[in-house]
Amino acid sequence: MFITQAIAATAAQPGAAAAAKAPFPPFDVSTFAGQVFWLAITFGALYFIMSRVALPRVEKILEVRRLRIEGDLEAAAAAQKSAEAAVAHYEKTLADAKAAVQKNVQELRERLAGEADIRRKALESELNARIAAAEEKIAASKAQAMSNVSAIAAEAAGAIVRQITGREADSKAVAQAVAGVKA
Amino acid sequence: MAASAGNAIDPIHQFEVTKIVPIQLFGHDVSFTNASLFMVIVLLSVLGLMVYGTRSQALVPGRLQAAAEMAYEFVASTVRGTAGNDGMRFFPFVFSLFMFVLFSNLIGLVPYTFTVTSQIVVTFAFAALVILTVLLYGFARHGMHFLRLFVPSGVSPALLWFVVLIEVISFLSRPISLSVRLFANMLAGHITLKVFGGFVAMLLGAGAWAALAPLPLLGVVALTALELLVAVLQAYVFAILTCVYLNDAIHPGH
């Protein structure tokens, strides 16, 4: 207060006469009643309108916005949940389809393997049979050939005997001798 | 900030209350003055922000509505943080007080305007209103238990009378400190601005010294920024101290 009064005292020199009469304006008691009167009116009006109109309105705006945001967030959460459910459903369907396909493939593979096995076995047995038949034929041919060899040998022996002795050889003895050599 | 030719550098002239419409009521002078005019301007400005600004009640706010919502939420969080949820019953009061003081301070910074809060009677009326509210609500809600406010717990009986005395004095000094703080800040700031502004005018009229005139002009610019801060800060301080005092009425006892 000292400083402000000092400034007031020094700065009020142009109107020194007026300053001597009038007190420092904020301390001029004659204005107090009027200021308090108008302050009561204006502040009272402000308080009344704020508490009755403005603040409830702002509160309502904020509340509506809060509810809207909450509702939107809930809707978003629900949408996310349904999306997740759809993803889960899709993945389950995909997995099921994959499993079914694999099962089919496995079955097909097994069936084809079984069929191939059967065909292979049939072919093998057929080939075995043909091999056996061929072997039999070979054996028969061999036996035939061998018997032919005996006959030729006996004939040759008989001829040799005839040339040497000049008479017919006893075919039985010749056959016996050939058999003996052959053994 | 008003300046006429006769007292161009009189820093006190801006605080003078001049009658516009003389009114006498029950022997009291309640004339409509420039102070009254600016109280009405402050009132209309706050209404413009808080009522006109929120008229559309838009879900996505425009600029005015966003400002109104910010003011609401700022004061609401201050009240809730200082006086708790019980303090919200005083929210309209604290909000009106804060907005009135804030707009008075800010409008007063405009040159040629009158600063409502630069009058001690106005700030003291506000402070008295706050303290009366505290007292009335405190006694209405807690009865004589409200007096526990002055009796801190855990003080030895020998010292208690002294502590109670200090508490009573500190309580009684609240309306004074509350009102003088705001009044003195506004008064001193405006006088300083005016004095520096006067230096500019005087240097310009002093021949070669006019070259120095930009220096106090820079000072005025810087001071205006500072005063803007002070205007908002003092409104906030007034509101938060009101909350603190109301908190005493709601929750007496330390």
Short mmCIF file of C-alpha atoms in Angstrom, two decimals:
data_model
loop_
_atom_site.label_atom_id
_atom_site.label_comp_id
_atom_site.label_asym_id
_atom_site.label_seq_id
_atom_site.Cartn_x
_atom_site.Cartn_y
_atom_site.Cartn_z
CA MET A 1 0.00 0.00 0.00
CA PHE A 2 2.90 2.30 0.74
CA ILE A 3 4.20 2.02 -2.81
CA THR A 4 0.83 2.55 -4.44
CA GLN A 5 0.19 5.59 -2.26
CA ALA A 6 3.61 6.92 -3.07
CA ILE A 7 2.91 6.49 -6.78
CA ALA A 8 -0.46 8.07 -6.31
CA ALA A 9 1.13 11.00 -4.54
CA THR A 10 3.81 11.59 -7.18
CA ALA A 11 1.77 10.80 -10.26
CA ALA A 12 -1.29 12.79 -9.34
CA GLN A 13 0.55 16.09 -9.63
CA PRO A 14 -1.23 17.28 -12.81
CA GLY A 15 -4.52 17.21 -10.94
CA ALA A 16 -3.09 17.99 -7.51
CA ALA A 17 -6.15 19.89 -6.40
CA ALA A 18 -8.46 17.01 -7.25
CA ALA A 19 -6.13 14.46 -5.65
CA ALA A 20 -6.11 16.41 -2.43
CA LYS A 21 -9.89 16.15 -2.19
CA ALA A 22 -10.59 12.65 -3.57
CA PRO A 23 -9.14 9.62 -1.78
CA PHE A 24 -7.32 6.81 -3.54
CA PRO A 25 -10.18 5.47 -5.72
CA PRO A 26 -10.24 1.83 -4.49
CA PHE A 27 -10.50 3.17 -0.91
CA ASP A 28 -13.21 5.69 -1.71
CA VAL A 29 -15.91 4.56 0.71
CA SER A 30 -18.61 6.51 -1.11
CA THR A 31 -18.50 4.02 -4.01
CA PHE A 32 -18.68 0.92 -1.81
CA ALA A 33 -22.44 0.67 -1.46
CA GLY A 34 -23.01 1.02 -5.19
CA GLN A 35 -20.33 -1.52 -6.08
CA VAL A 36 -21.61 -4.08 -3.58
CA PHE A 37 -25.18 -3.47 -4.80
CA TRP A 38 -24.31 -4.08 -8.45
CA LEU A 39 -21.96 -6.92 -7.57
CA ALA A 40 -24.80 -8.63 -5.72
CA ILE A 41 -27.08 -8.22 -8.73
CA THR A 42 -24.57 -9.37 -11.35
CA PHE A 43 -22.99 -12.17 -9.31
CA GLY A 44 -26.41 -13.31 -8.11
CA ALA A 45 -27.62 -13.46 -11.70
CA LEU A 46 -24.46 -15.28 -12.74
CA TYR A 47 -24.82 -17.83 -9.92
CA PHE A 48 -28.50 -18.35 -10.66
CA ILE A 49 -28.01 -18.86 -14.40
CA MET A 50 -24.90 -21.01 -13.95
CA SER A 51 -26.52 -23.31 -11.41
CA ARG A 52 -29.90 -23.50 -13.17
CA VAL A 53 -29.02 -23.40 -16.86
CA ALA A 54 -25.38 -23.49 -17.89
CA LEU A 55 -23.85 -26.09 -15.62
CA PRO A 56 -26.69 -28.66 -15.87
CA ARG A 57 -26.53 -28.22 -19.64
CA VAL A 58 -22.76 -28.81 -19.78
CA GLU A 59 -23.20 -31.75 -17.42
CA LYS A 60 -25.85 -33.18 -19.73
CA ILE A 61 -23.61 -32.69 -22.78
CA LEU A 62 -20.73 -34.48 -21.07
CA GLU A 63 -23.01 -37.26 -19.83
CA VAL A 64 -24.56 -37.81 -23.26
CA ARG A 65 -21.09 -37.92 -24.77
CA ARG A 66 -19.84 -40.31 -22.10
CA LEU A 67 -22.80 -42.64 -22.67
CA ARG A 68 -22.34 -42.42 -26.43
CA ILE A 69 -18.64 -43.26 -26.16
CA GLU A 70 -19.37 -46.12 -23.78
CA GLY A 71 -22.07 -47.43 -26.10
CA ASP A 72 -19.76 -47.18 -29.09
CA LEU A 73 -16.99 -48.94 -27.22
CA GLU A 74 -19.40 -51.70 -26.20
CA ALA A 75 -20.59 -52.06 -29.80
CA ALA A 76 -16.97 -52.20 -30.92
CA ALA A 77 -16.21 -54.86 -28.32
CA ALA A 78 -19.27 -56.86 -29.43
CA ALA A 79 -18.23 -56.52 -33.07
CA GLN A 80 -14.75 -57.67 -32.17
CA LYS A 81 -16.18 -60.65 -30.31
CA SER A 82 -18.35 -61.65 -33.26
CA ALA A 83 -15.37 -61.21 -35.57
CA GLU A 84 -13.33 -63.44 -33.32
CA ALA A 85 -16.14 -65.99 -33.29
CA ALA A 86 -16.28 -65.85 -37.09
CA VAL A 87 -12.52 -66.35 -37.25
CA ALA A 88 -12.78 -69.32 -34.86
CA HIS A 89 -15.63 -70.76 -36.93
CA TYR A 90 -13.65 -70.30 -40.12
CA GLU A 91 -10.59 -71.92 -38.63
CA LYS A 92 -12.63 -74.83 -37.32
CA THR A 93 -14.25 -75.32 -40.73
CA LEU A 94 -10.86 -75.14 -42.40
CA ALA A 95 -9.38 -77.64 -39.96
CA ASP A 96 -12.37 -79.96 -40.44
CA ALA A 97 -12.06 -79.76 -44.20
CA LYS A 98 -8.35 -80.41 -44.01
CA ALA A 99 -8.91 -83.39 -41.76
CA ALA A 100 -11.62 -84.77 -44.08
CA VAL A 101 -9.39 -84.35 -47.11
CA GLN A 102 -6.50 -86.00 -45.36
CA LYS A 103 -8.74 -88.87 -44.34
CA ASN A 104 -9.93 -89.28 -47.92
CA VAL A 105 -6.41 -89.15 -49.25
CA GLN A 106 -5.28 -91.68 -46.66
CA GLU A 107 -8.15 -93.97 -47.54
CA LEU A 108 -7.46 -93.62 -51.23
CA ARG A 109 -3.80 -94.26 -50.69
CA GLU A 110 -4.55 -97.35 -48.63
CA ARG A 111 -7.10 -98.58 -51.18
CA LEU A 112 -4.70 -97.99 -54.05
CA ALA A 113 -1.89 -99.62 -52.12
CA GLY A 114 -4.16 -102.61 -51.38
CA GLU A 115 -5.20 -102.88 -55.02
CA ALA A 116 -1.61 -102.60 -56.17
CA ASP A 117 -0.66 -105.26 -53.66
CA ILE A 118 -3.35 -107.56 -54.95
CA ARG A 119 -2.34 -106.96 -58.55
CA ARG A 120 1.29 -107.45 -57.71
CA LYS A 121 0.53 -110.70 -55.93
CA ALA A 122 -1.61 -111.89 -58.85
CA LEU A 123 1.14 -110.97 -61.25
CA GLU A 124 3.74 -112.63 -59.06
CA SER A 125 1.75 -115.80 -58.75
CA GLU A 126 1.09 -115.79 -62.50
CA LEU A 127 4.77 -115.24 -63.16
CA ASN A 128 5.67 -117.95 -60.66
CA ALA A 129 3.24 -120.27 -62.36
CA ARG A 130 4.75 -119.45 -65.74
CA ILE A 131 8.23 -119.91 -64.35
CA ALA A 132 7.19 -123.24 -62.86
CA ALA A 133 5.61 -124.29 -66.16
CA ALA A 134 8.72 -123.25 -68.05
CA GLU A 135 10.90 -125.10 -65.60
CA GLU A 136 8.71 -128.14 -65.95
CA LYS A 137 8.95 -127.86 -69.72
CA ILE A 138 12.71 -127.50 -69.47
CA ALA A 139 12.90 -130.52 -67.18
CA ALA A 140 10.69 -132.49 -69.56
CA SER A 141 12.79 -131.42 -72.52
CA LYS A 142 15.90 -132.36 -70.59
CA ALA A 143 14.49 -135.77 -69.68
CA GLN A 144 13.41 -136.23 -73.28
CA ALA A 145 16.81 -135.21 -74.45
CA MET A 146 18.46 -137.53 -71.97
CA SER A 147 16.28 -140.42 -73.02
CA ASN A 148 17.05 -139.59 -76.64
CA VAL A 149 20.73 -139.61 -75.72
CA SER A 150 20.34 -143.21 -74.29
CA ALA A 151 18.61 -144.37 -77.42
CA ILE A 152 21.27 -142.79 -79.62
CA ALA A 153 24.00 -144.23 -77.45
CA ALA A 154 22.42 -147.71 -77.58
CA GLU A 155 21.98 -147.41 -81.32
CA ALA A 156 25.55 -146.27 -81.69
CA ALA A 157 26.75 -149.03 -79.42
CA GLY A 158 24.71 -151.62 -81.39
CA ALA A 159 26.19 -150.27 -84.61
CA ILE A 160 29.71 -150.42 -83.19
CA VAL A 161 29.11 -153.94 -81.97
CA ARG A 162 27.78 -154.96 -85.42
CA GLN A 163 30.76 -153.47 -87.15
CA ILE A 164 33.19 -155.18 -84.89
CA THR A 165 31.47 -158.55 -84.49
CA GLY A 166 29.53 -158.68 -87.68
CA ARG A 167 26.42 -159.71 -86.00
CA GLU A 168 23.49 -158.18 -84.45
CA ALA A 169 24.07 -157.03 -80.81
CA ASP A 170 21.77 -158.03 -78.14
CA SER A 171 19.73 -154.85 -77.75
CA LYS A 172 18.86 -155.63 -74.20
CA ALA A 173 22.44 -156.00 -73.10
CA VAL A 174 23.38 -152.85 -74.97
CA ALA A 175 20.61 -150.87 -73.26
CA GLN A 176 21.76 -152.26 -69.94
CA ALA A 177 25.34 -151.30 -70.60
CA VAL A 178 24.35 -147.79 -71.71
CA ALA A 179 22.23 -147.38 -68.58
CA GLY A 180 25.19 -148.58 -66.54
CA VAL A 181 27.51 -146.00 -68.11
CA LYS A 182 24.95 -143.32 -67.76
CA ALA A 183 24.57 -144.02 -64.11
CA MET B 1 -6.34 2.08 -18.68
CA ALA B 2 -8.57 5.03 -19.40
CA ALA B 3 -6.53 8.04 -20.34
CA SER B 4 -7.78 11.52 -21.02
CA ALA B 5 -5.66 14.47 -22.10
CA GLY B 6 -5.47 16.00 -18.61
CA ASN B 7 -4.09 12.97 -16.80
CA ALA B 8 -2.46 10.95 -19.55
CA ILE B 9 0.11 9.48 -17.19
CA ASP B 10 -1.94 9.35 -14.01
CA PRO B 11 -1.74 5.64 -13.13
CA ILE B 12 -4.56 5.95 -10.58
CA HIS B 13 -7.12 7.43 -12.94
CA GLN B 14 -7.99 3.96 -14.28
CA PHE B 15 -9.40 2.95 -10.89
CA GLU B 16 -11.77 5.87 -10.58
CA VAL B 17 -15.42 4.99 -10.31
CA THR B 18 -17.52 7.41 -12.35
CA LYS B 19 -21.29 7.60 -12.35
CA ILE B 20 -23.17 6.85 -15.53
CA VAL B 21 -26.75 6.78 -14.22
CA PRO B 22 -27.18 8.24 -10.73
CA ILE B 23 -29.50 6.11 -8.60
CA GLN B 24 -30.44 6.62 -4.96
CA LEU B 25 -31.95 3.73 -3.01
CA PHE B 26 -33.01 4.05 0.66
CA GLY B 27 -30.56 6.86 1.10
CA HIS B 28 -27.66 4.90 -0.40
CA ASP B 29 -25.85 5.86 -3.56
CA VAL B 30 -26.25 2.84 -5.83
CA SER B 31 -25.62 4.69 -9.09
CA PHE B 32 -24.89 2.71 -12.23
CA THR B 33 -21.17 3.41 -12.62
CA ASN B 34 -18.41 2.28 -14.91
CA ALA B 35 -17.73 -0.44 -12.30
CA SER B 36 -21.36 -1.58 -12.59
CA LEU B 37 -21.10 -1.45 -16.37
CA PHE B 38 -18.10 -3.76 -16.39
CA MET B 39 -19.75 -6.11 -13.90
CA VAL B 40 -22.59 -6.39 -16.42
CA ILE B 41 -20.08 -6.87 -19.24
CA VAL B 42 -18.35 -9.62 -17.24
CA LEU B 43 -21.73 -11.24 -16.55
CA LEU B 44 -22.70 -11.11 -20.23
CA SER B 45 -19.30 -12.47 -21.29
CA VAL B 46 -19.57 -15.47 -18.98
CA LEU B 47 -23.14 -16.05 -20.13
CA GLY B 48 -21.95 -15.78 -23.72
CA LEU B 49 -19.44 -18.54 -23.13
CA MET B 50 -21.47 -20.81 -20.89
CA VAL B 51 -25.03 -20.34 -22.21
CA TYR B 52 -24.69 -19.11 -25.80
CA GLY B 53 -21.61 -21.29 -26.35
CA THR B 54 -23.43 -24.47 -25.34
CA ARG B 55 -26.74 -23.69 -27.07
CA SER B 56 -26.43 -26.44 -29.69
CA GLN B 57 -25.42 -29.07 -27.12
CA ALA B 58 -23.39 -30.71 -29.85
CA LEU B 59 -21.95 -34.16 -29.40
CA VAL B 60 -18.82 -32.93 -31.17
CA PRO B 61 -18.30 -29.46 -29.66
CA GLY B 62 -17.50 -26.31 -31.56
CA ARG B 63 -14.88 -23.85 -30.31
CA LEU B 64 -17.06 -22.02 -27.78
CA GLN B 65 -18.64 -25.20 -26.48
CA ALA B 66 -15.21 -26.84 -26.15
CA ALA B 67 -14.04 -23.83 -24.12
CA ALA B 68 -17.16 -24.00 -21.93
CA GLU B 69 -16.62 -27.72 -21.36
CA MET B 70 -12.97 -27.14 -20.54
CA ALA B 71 -13.92 -24.47 -17.99
CA TYR B 72 -16.50 -26.82 -16.48
CA GLU B 73 -14.13 -29.77 -16.26
CA PHE B 74 -11.24 -27.65 -14.98
CA VAL B 75 -13.24 -26.19 -12.10
CA ALA B 76 -14.98 -29.52 -11.44
CA SER B 77 -11.67 -31.34 -11.11
CA THR B 78 -10.32 -28.55 -8.89
CA VAL B 79 -13.34 -28.75 -6.58
CA ARG B 80 -13.32 -32.54 -6.53
CA GLY B 81 -9.58 -32.70 -5.94
CA THR B 82 -9.59 -30.14 -3.14
CA ALA B 83 -12.91 -30.64 -1.36
CA GLY B 84 -13.80 -34.18 -2.40
CA ASN B 85 -17.09 -35.37 -3.88
CA ASP B 86 -19.02 -33.72 -1.03
CA GLY B 87 -17.55 -30.43 -2.23
CA MET B 88 -19.42 -30.75 -5.53
CA ARG B 89 -22.51 -29.26 -3.88
CA PHE B 90 -20.54 -25.97 -3.95
CA PHE B 91 -19.47 -26.47 -7.54
CA PRO B 92 -21.89 -23.86 -9.02
CA PHE B 93 -20.71 -21.34 -6.43
CA VAL B 94 -17.00 -21.94 -7.03
CA PHE B 95 -17.56 -22.03 -10.77
CA SER B 96 -19.43 -18.69 -10.77
CA LEU B 97 -16.75 -17.17 -8.55
CA PHE B 98 -13.91 -18.43 -10.74
CA MET B 99 -15.52 -17.30 -13.98
CA PHE B 100 -16.48 -13.89 -12.60
CA VAL B 101 -13.00 -13.22 -11.25
CA LEU B 102 -11.29 -14.64 -14.36
CA PHE B 103 -13.37 -12.56 -16.77
CA SER B 104 -12.99 -9.45 -14.62
CA ASN B 105 -9.21 -9.87 -14.62
CA LEU B 106 -8.98 -10.62 -18.33
CA ILE B 107 -11.40 -7.90 -19.49
CA GLY B 108 -9.55 -5.46 -17.24
CA LEU B 109 -6.37 -6.09 -19.24
CA VAL B 110 -7.93 -4.55 -22.34
CA PRO B 111 -6.89 -0.89 -22.58
CA TYR B 112 -9.53 1.69 -21.57
CA THR B 113 -11.53 -0.86 -19.61
CA PHE B 114 -12.27 -0.94 -15.90
CA THR B 115 -11.04 -3.82 -13.78
CA VAL B 116 -13.85 -4.91 -11.45
CA THR B 117 -11.46 -6.89 -9.24
CA SER B 118 -9.13 -3.94 -8.74
CA GLN B 119 -11.61 -2.62 -6.16
CA ILE B 120 -10.99 -3.86 -2.63
CA VAL B 121 -14.69 -3.72 -1.85
CA VAL B 122 -15.43 -6.21 -4.63
CA THR B 123 -12.72 -8.69 -3.66
CA PHE B 124 -13.60 -8.31 0.00
CA ALA B 125 -17.28 -8.91 -0.76
CA PHE B 126 -16.30 -12.15 -2.51
CA ALA B 127 -14.01 -13.20 0.33
CA ALA B 128 -16.70 -12.38 2.91
CA LEU B 129 -19.20 -14.38 0.89
CA VAL B 130 -16.83 -17.36 0.90
CA ILE B 131 -16.15 -17.16 4.64
CA LEU B 132 -19.84 -16.68 5.46
CA THR B 133 -20.66 -19.72 3.35
CA VAL B 134 -17.99 -21.70 5.20
CA LEU B 135 -19.31 -20.60 8.59
CA LEU B 136 -23.00 -21.11 7.81
CA TYR B 137 -22.50 -24.47 6.15
CA GLY B 138 -20.00 -25.60 8.78
CA PHE B 139 -22.33 -24.86 11.70
CA ALA B 140 -25.43 -26.11 9.84
CA ARG B 141 -23.82 -29.43 9.03
CA HIS B 142 -21.66 -30.09 12.08
CA GLY B 143 -23.16 -27.83 14.76
CA MET B 144 -20.71 -27.12 17.53
CA HIS B 145 -18.44 -29.87 16.23
CA PHE B 146 -17.45 -27.39 13.55
CA LEU B 147 -15.35 -25.69 16.24
CA ARG B 148 -13.03 -28.71 16.16
CA LEU B 149 -11.61 -26.92 13.13
CA PHE B 150 -9.73 -24.76 15.61
CA VAL B 151 -8.57 -27.64 17.80
CA PRO B 152 -5.96 -29.79 16.10
CA SER B 153 -5.65 -33.30 17.51
CA GLY B 154 -2.44 -34.56 19.09
CA VAL B 155 -1.40 -31.27 20.72
CA SER B 156 -0.34 -31.32 24.35
CA PRO B 157 -2.88 -29.57 26.66
CA ALA B 158 -0.27 -27.06 27.81
CA LEU B 159 0.14 -25.73 24.30
CA LEU B 160 -3.46 -26.22 23.18
CA TRP B 161 -4.76 -22.75 24.09
CA PHE B 162 -1.94 -21.18 22.13
CA VAL B 163 -2.52 -23.37 19.06
CA VAL B 164 -6.26 -22.63 19.19
CA LEU B 165 -5.46 -18.92 19.34
CA ILE B 166 -3.26 -19.23 16.26
CA GLU B 167 -5.92 -21.24 14.43
CA VAL B 168 -8.57 -18.63 15.22
CA ILE B 169 -6.33 -15.79 14.07
CA SER B 170 -5.46 -17.66 10.87
CA PHE B 171 -9.15 -18.29 10.21
CA LEU B 172 -10.03 -14.63 10.76
CA SER B 173 -7.22 -13.49 8.51
CA ARG B 174 -8.47 -15.62 5.63
CA PRO B 175 -11.00 -13.16 4.22
CA ILE B 176 -8.38 -10.40 4.44
CA SER B 177 -5.63 -12.37 2.71
CA LEU B 178 -8.06 -13.73 0.14
CA SER B 179 -9.37 -10.30 -0.81
CA VAL B 180 -6.14 -8.32 -0.55
CA ARG B 181 -4.19 -10.88 -2.62
CA LEU B 182 -6.48 -10.50 -5.62
CA PHE B 183 -6.99 -6.76 -5.21
CA ALA B 184 -3.30 -5.97 -4.78
CA ASN B 185 -2.24 -8.13 -7.71
CA MET B 186 -4.69 -6.43 -10.03
CA LEU B 187 -3.96 -2.95 -8.70
CA ALA B 188 -0.18 -3.26 -8.77
CA GLY B 189 -0.14 -4.87 -12.21
CA HIS B 190 -2.29 -2.20 -13.75
CA ILE B 191 -0.34 0.63 -12.12
CA THR B 192 2.94 -0.85 -13.35
CA LEU B 193 1.59 -1.17 -16.88
CA LYS B 194 0.35 2.40 -16.77
CA VAL B 195 3.65 3.75 -15.39
CA PHE B 196 5.68 2.00 -18.08
CA GLY B 197 3.19 3.20 -20.69
CA GLY B 198 3.67 6.72 -19.27
CA PHE B 199 7.44 6.40 -19.68
CA VAL B 200 6.92 5.71 -23.39
CA ALA B 201 4.80 8.84 -23.76
CA MET B 202 7.22 10.99 -21.73
CA LEU B 203 10.31 9.81 -23.66
CA LEU B 204 8.57 10.43 -26.98
CA GLY B 205 7.96 14.01 -25.88
CA ALA B 206 11.54 14.57 -24.73
CA GLY B 207 13.40 15.30 -27.96
CA ALA B 208 16.43 13.04 -28.56
CA TRP B 209 15.44 10.85 -25.64
CA ALA B 210 12.65 9.55 -27.84
CA ALA B 211 15.22 7.05 -29.15
CA LEU B 212 14.93 5.28 -25.80
CA ALA B 213 11.14 5.04 -25.99
CA PRO B 214 11.11 1.45 -27.38
CA LEU B 215 12.70 0.18 -24.14
CA PRO B 216 9.73 0.82 -21.83
CA LEU B 217 7.49 -0.25 -24.72
CA LEU B 218 9.19 -3.65 -24.65
CA GLY B 219 8.68 -3.59 -20.90
CA VAL B 220 4.96 -2.98 -21.40
CA VAL B 221 4.74 -5.89 -23.83
CA ALA B 222 6.50 -8.22 -21.41
CA LEU B 223 4.42 -6.95 -18.49
CA THR B 224 1.22 -7.51 -20.44
CA ALA B 225 2.20 -11.15 -20.90
CA LEU B 226 2.97 -11.37 -17.19
CA GLU B 227 -0.33 -9.71 -16.29
CA LEU B 228 -2.17 -12.20 -18.48
CA LEU B 229 -0.57 -14.96 -16.42
CA VAL B 230 -1.37 -13.17 -13.18
CA ALA B 231 -4.99 -12.62 -14.25
CA VAL B 232 -5.58 -16.32 -14.83
CA LEU B 233 -3.45 -17.42 -11.91
CA GLN B 234 -5.17 -15.15 -9.39
CA ALA B 235 -8.59 -16.36 -10.52
CA TYR B 236 -7.37 -19.92 -10.04
CA VAL B 237 -5.83 -19.13 -6.67
CA PHE B 238 -9.08 -17.50 -5.56
CA ALA B 239 -11.08 -20.53 -6.65
CA ILE B 240 -8.76 -23.11 -5.13
CA LEU B 241 -8.51 -21.27 -1.80
CA THR B 242 -12.31 -21.10 -1.78
CA CYS B 243 -12.32 -24.87 -2.25
CA VAL B 244 -9.80 -25.33 0.55
CA TYR B 245 -11.89 -23.21 2.94
CA LEU B 246 -15.09 -24.99 1.92
CA ASN B 247 -13.31 -28.27 2.53
CA ASP B 248 -12.80 -27.13 6.13
CA ALA B 249 -16.56 -26.65 6.40
CA ILE B 250 -17.27 -30.08 4.93
CA HIS B 251 -14.54 -31.96 6.82
CA PRO B 252 -13.59 -30.04 9.98
CA GLY B 253 -10.86 -31.46 12.17
CA HIS B 254 -7.37 -32.00 10.83
#
